[in-house]
PDB file of C-alpha atoms in Angstrom:
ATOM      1  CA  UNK A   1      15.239  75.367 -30.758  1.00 76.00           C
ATOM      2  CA  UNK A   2      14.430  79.032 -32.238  1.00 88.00           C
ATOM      3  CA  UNK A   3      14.282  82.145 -29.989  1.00 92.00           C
ATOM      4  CA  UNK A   4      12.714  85.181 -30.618  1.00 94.00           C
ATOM      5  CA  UNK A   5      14.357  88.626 -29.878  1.00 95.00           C
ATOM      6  CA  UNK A   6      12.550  91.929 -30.003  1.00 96.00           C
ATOM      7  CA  UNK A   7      13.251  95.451 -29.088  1.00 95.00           C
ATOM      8  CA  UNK A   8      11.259  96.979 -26.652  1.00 96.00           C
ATOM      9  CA  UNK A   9      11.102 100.930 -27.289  1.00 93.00           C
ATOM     10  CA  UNK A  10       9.557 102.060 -29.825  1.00 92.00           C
ATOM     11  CA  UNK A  11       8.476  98.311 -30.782  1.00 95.00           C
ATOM     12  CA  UNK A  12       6.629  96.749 -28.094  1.00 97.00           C
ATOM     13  CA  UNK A  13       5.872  99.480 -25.769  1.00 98.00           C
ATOM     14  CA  UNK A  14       5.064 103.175 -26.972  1.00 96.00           C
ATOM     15  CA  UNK A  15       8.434 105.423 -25.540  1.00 94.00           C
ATOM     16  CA  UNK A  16       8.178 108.285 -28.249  1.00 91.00           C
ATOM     17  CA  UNK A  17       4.672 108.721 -26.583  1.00 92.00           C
ATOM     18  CA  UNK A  18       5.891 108.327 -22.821  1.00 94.00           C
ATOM     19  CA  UNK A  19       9.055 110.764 -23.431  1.00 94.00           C
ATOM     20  CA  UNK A  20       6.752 113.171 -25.523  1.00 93.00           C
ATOM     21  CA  UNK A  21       4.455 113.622 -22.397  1.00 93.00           C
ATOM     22  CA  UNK A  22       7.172 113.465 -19.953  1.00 94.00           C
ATOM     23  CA  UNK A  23       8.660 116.273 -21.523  1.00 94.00           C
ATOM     24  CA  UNK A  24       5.621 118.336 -21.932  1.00 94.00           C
ATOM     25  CA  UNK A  25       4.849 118.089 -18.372  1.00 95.00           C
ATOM     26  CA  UNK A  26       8.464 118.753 -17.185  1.00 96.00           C
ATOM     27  CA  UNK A  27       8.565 121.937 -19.858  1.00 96.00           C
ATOM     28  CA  UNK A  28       5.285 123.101 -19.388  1.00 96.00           C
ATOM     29  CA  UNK A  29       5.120 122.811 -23.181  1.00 94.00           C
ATOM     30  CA  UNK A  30       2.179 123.722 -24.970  1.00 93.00           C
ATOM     31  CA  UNK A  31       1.813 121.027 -27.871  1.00 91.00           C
ATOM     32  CA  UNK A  32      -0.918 118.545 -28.523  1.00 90.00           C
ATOM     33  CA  UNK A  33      -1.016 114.928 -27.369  1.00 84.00           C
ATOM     34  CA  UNK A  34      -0.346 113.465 -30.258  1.00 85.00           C
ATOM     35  CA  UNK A  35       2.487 116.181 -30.765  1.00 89.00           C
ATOM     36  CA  UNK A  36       5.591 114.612 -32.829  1.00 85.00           C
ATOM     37  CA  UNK A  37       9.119 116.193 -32.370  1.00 85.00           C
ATOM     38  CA  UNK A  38      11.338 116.667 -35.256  1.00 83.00           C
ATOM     39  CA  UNK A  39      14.240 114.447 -33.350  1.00 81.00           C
ATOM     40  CA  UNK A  40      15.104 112.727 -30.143  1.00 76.00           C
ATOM     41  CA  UNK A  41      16.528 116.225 -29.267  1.00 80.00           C
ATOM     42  CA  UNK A  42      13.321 118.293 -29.663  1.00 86.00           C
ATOM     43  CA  UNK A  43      15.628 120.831 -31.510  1.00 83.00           C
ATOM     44  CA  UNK A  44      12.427 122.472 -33.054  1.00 86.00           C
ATOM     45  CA  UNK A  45      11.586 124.245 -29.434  1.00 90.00           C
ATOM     46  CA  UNK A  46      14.407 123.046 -26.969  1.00 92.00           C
ATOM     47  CA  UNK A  47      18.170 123.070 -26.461  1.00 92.00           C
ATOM     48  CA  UNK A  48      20.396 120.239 -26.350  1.00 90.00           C
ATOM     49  CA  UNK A  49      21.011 120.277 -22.652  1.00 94.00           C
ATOM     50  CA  UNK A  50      17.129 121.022 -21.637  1.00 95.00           C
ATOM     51  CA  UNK A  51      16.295 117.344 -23.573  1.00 92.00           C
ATOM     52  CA  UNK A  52      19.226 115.703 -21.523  1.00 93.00           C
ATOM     53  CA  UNK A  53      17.378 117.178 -18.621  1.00 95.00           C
ATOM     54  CA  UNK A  54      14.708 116.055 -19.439  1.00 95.00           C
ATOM     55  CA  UNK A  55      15.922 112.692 -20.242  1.00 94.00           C
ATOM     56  CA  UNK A  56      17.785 112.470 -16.508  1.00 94.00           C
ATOM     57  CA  UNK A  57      13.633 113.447 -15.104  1.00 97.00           C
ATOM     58  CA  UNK A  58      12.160 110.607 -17.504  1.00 96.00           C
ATOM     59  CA  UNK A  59      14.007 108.163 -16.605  1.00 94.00           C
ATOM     60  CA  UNK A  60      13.284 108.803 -12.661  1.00 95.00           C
ATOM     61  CA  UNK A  61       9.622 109.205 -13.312  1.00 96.00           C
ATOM     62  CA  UNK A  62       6.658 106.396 -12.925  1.00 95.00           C
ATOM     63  CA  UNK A  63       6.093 107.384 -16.131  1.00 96.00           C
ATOM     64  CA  UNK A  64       9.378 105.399 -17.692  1.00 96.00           C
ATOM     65  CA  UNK A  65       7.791 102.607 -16.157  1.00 95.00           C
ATOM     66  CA  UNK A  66       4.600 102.617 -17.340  1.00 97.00           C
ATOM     67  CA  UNK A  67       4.859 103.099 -20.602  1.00 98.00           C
ATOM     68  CA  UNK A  68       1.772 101.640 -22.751  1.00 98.00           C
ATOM     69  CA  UNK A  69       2.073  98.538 -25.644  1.00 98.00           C
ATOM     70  CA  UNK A  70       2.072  99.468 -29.037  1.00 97.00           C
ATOM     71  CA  UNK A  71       1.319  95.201 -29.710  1.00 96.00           C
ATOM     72  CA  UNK A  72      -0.908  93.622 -27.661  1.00 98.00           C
ATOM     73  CA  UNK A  73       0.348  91.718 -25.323  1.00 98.00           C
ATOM     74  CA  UNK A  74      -2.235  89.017 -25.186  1.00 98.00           C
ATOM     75  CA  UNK A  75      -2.172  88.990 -28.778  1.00 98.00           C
ATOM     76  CA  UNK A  76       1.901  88.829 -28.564  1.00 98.00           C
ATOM     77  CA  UNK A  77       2.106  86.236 -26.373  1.00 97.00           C
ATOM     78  CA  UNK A  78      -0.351  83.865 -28.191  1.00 97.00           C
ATOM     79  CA  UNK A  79       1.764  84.248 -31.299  1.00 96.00           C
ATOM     80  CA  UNK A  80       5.603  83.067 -30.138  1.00 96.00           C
ATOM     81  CA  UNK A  81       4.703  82.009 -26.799  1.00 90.00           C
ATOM     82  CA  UNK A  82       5.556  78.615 -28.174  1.00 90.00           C
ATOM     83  CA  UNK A  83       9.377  79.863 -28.121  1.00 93.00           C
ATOM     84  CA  UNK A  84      11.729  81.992 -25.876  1.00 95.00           C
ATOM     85  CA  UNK A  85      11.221  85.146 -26.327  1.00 96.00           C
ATOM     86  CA  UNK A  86      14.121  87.726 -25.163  1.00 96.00           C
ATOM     87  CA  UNK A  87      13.742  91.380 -25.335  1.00 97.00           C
ATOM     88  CA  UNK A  88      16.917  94.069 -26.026  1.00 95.00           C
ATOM     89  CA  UNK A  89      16.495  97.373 -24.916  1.00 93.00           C
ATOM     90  CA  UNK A  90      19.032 101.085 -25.320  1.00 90.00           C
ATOM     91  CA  UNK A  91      18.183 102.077 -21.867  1.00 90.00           C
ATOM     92  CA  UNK A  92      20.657 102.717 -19.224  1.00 89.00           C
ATOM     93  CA  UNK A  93      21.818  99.759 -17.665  1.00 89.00           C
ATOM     94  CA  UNK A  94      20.259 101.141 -14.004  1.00 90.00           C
ATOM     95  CA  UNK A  95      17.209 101.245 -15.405  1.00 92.00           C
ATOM     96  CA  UNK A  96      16.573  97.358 -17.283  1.00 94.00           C
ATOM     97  CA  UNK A  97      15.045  96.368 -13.819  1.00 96.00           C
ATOM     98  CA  UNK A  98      11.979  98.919 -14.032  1.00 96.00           C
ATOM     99  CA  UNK A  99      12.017  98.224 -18.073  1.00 97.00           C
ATOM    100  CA  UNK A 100      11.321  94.593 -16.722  1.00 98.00           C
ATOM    101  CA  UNK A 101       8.734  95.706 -14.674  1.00 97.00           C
ATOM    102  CA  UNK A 102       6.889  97.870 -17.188  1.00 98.00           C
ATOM    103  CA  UNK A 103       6.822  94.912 -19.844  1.00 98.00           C
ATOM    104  CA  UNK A 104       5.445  91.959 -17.119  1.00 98.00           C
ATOM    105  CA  UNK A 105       3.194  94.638 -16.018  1.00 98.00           C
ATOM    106  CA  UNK A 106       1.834  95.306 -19.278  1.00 98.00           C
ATOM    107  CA  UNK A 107       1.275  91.129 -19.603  1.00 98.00           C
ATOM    108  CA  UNK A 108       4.669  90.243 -21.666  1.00 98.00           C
ATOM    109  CA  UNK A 109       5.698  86.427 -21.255  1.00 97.00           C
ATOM    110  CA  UNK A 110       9.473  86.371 -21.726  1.00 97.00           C
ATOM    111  CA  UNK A 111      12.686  84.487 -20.687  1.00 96.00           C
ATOM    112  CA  UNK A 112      14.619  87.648 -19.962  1.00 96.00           C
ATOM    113  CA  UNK A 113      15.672  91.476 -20.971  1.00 96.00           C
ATOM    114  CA  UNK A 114      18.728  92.763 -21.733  1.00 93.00           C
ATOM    115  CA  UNK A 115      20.371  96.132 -22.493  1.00 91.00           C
ATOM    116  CA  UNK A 116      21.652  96.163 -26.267  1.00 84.00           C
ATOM    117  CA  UNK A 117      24.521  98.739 -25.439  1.00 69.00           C
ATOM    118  CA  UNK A 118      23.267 102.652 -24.435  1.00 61.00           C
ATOM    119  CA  UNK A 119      24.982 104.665 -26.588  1.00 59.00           C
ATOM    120  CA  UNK A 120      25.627 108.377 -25.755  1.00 57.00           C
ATOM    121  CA  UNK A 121      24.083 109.619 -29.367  1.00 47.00           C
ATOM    122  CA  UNK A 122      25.704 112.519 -30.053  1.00 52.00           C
ATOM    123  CA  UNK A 123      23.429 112.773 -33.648  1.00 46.00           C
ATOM    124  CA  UNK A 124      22.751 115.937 -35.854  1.00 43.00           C
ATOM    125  CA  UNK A 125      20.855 118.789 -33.493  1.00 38.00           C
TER     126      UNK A 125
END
């Protein structure tokens, strides 16, 4: 039997939007909506350890859990709903249980969720 595995951020629901906002309310930034940071780390207006604030507020906010589809889920769901369908996600391990939520909420049919190994990024700033 085939399965189907998908990420979830980025993929199937929108999290540069949902961390974009998050930190513009948090920051009291002034950038547009459909703002774009250069990198994860904001480095074109914040410092390493404000986005890792940020980050720690995201993740406790309503707003990690509601984060909108980029595919429809209807749409989705008609297509492999024929097969499981499992769903791998880089969030903290604490936090796969709201991810869970967020995707049934937004009307995802799958078997299960799993974390595919948060990784402290320590990238280019």
């Amino acid at each position: 039997m085939y399965c189907c595995f998908f990420d979830v951020d980025g993929v199937m629901l929108d999290f540069d939007r949902g961390f974009t906002s998050t930190m513009k309310e948090y920051f009291k930034l002034d950038i547009d909506d459909d703002y774009v940071p250069e990198s994860f780390w904001f480095s074109d207006m914040l410092t390493k350890e404000q986005v890792v604030e940020g980050w720690d507020y995201f993740i406790k906010s309503n707003e990690f859990e509601r984060l909108k589809p980029i595919v429809d889920p209807e749409h989705f769901n008609a297509k492999f709903g024929a097969y499981p369908v499992h769903f791998i996600t880089n969030i903290p391990p604490d936090c796969l249980e709201r991810r869970v939520k967020n995707l049934q909420n937004a009307g995802f049919k799958f078997k299960s969720a799993h974390c595919g190994g948060f990784i402290n990024y320590e990238g280019k700033t």
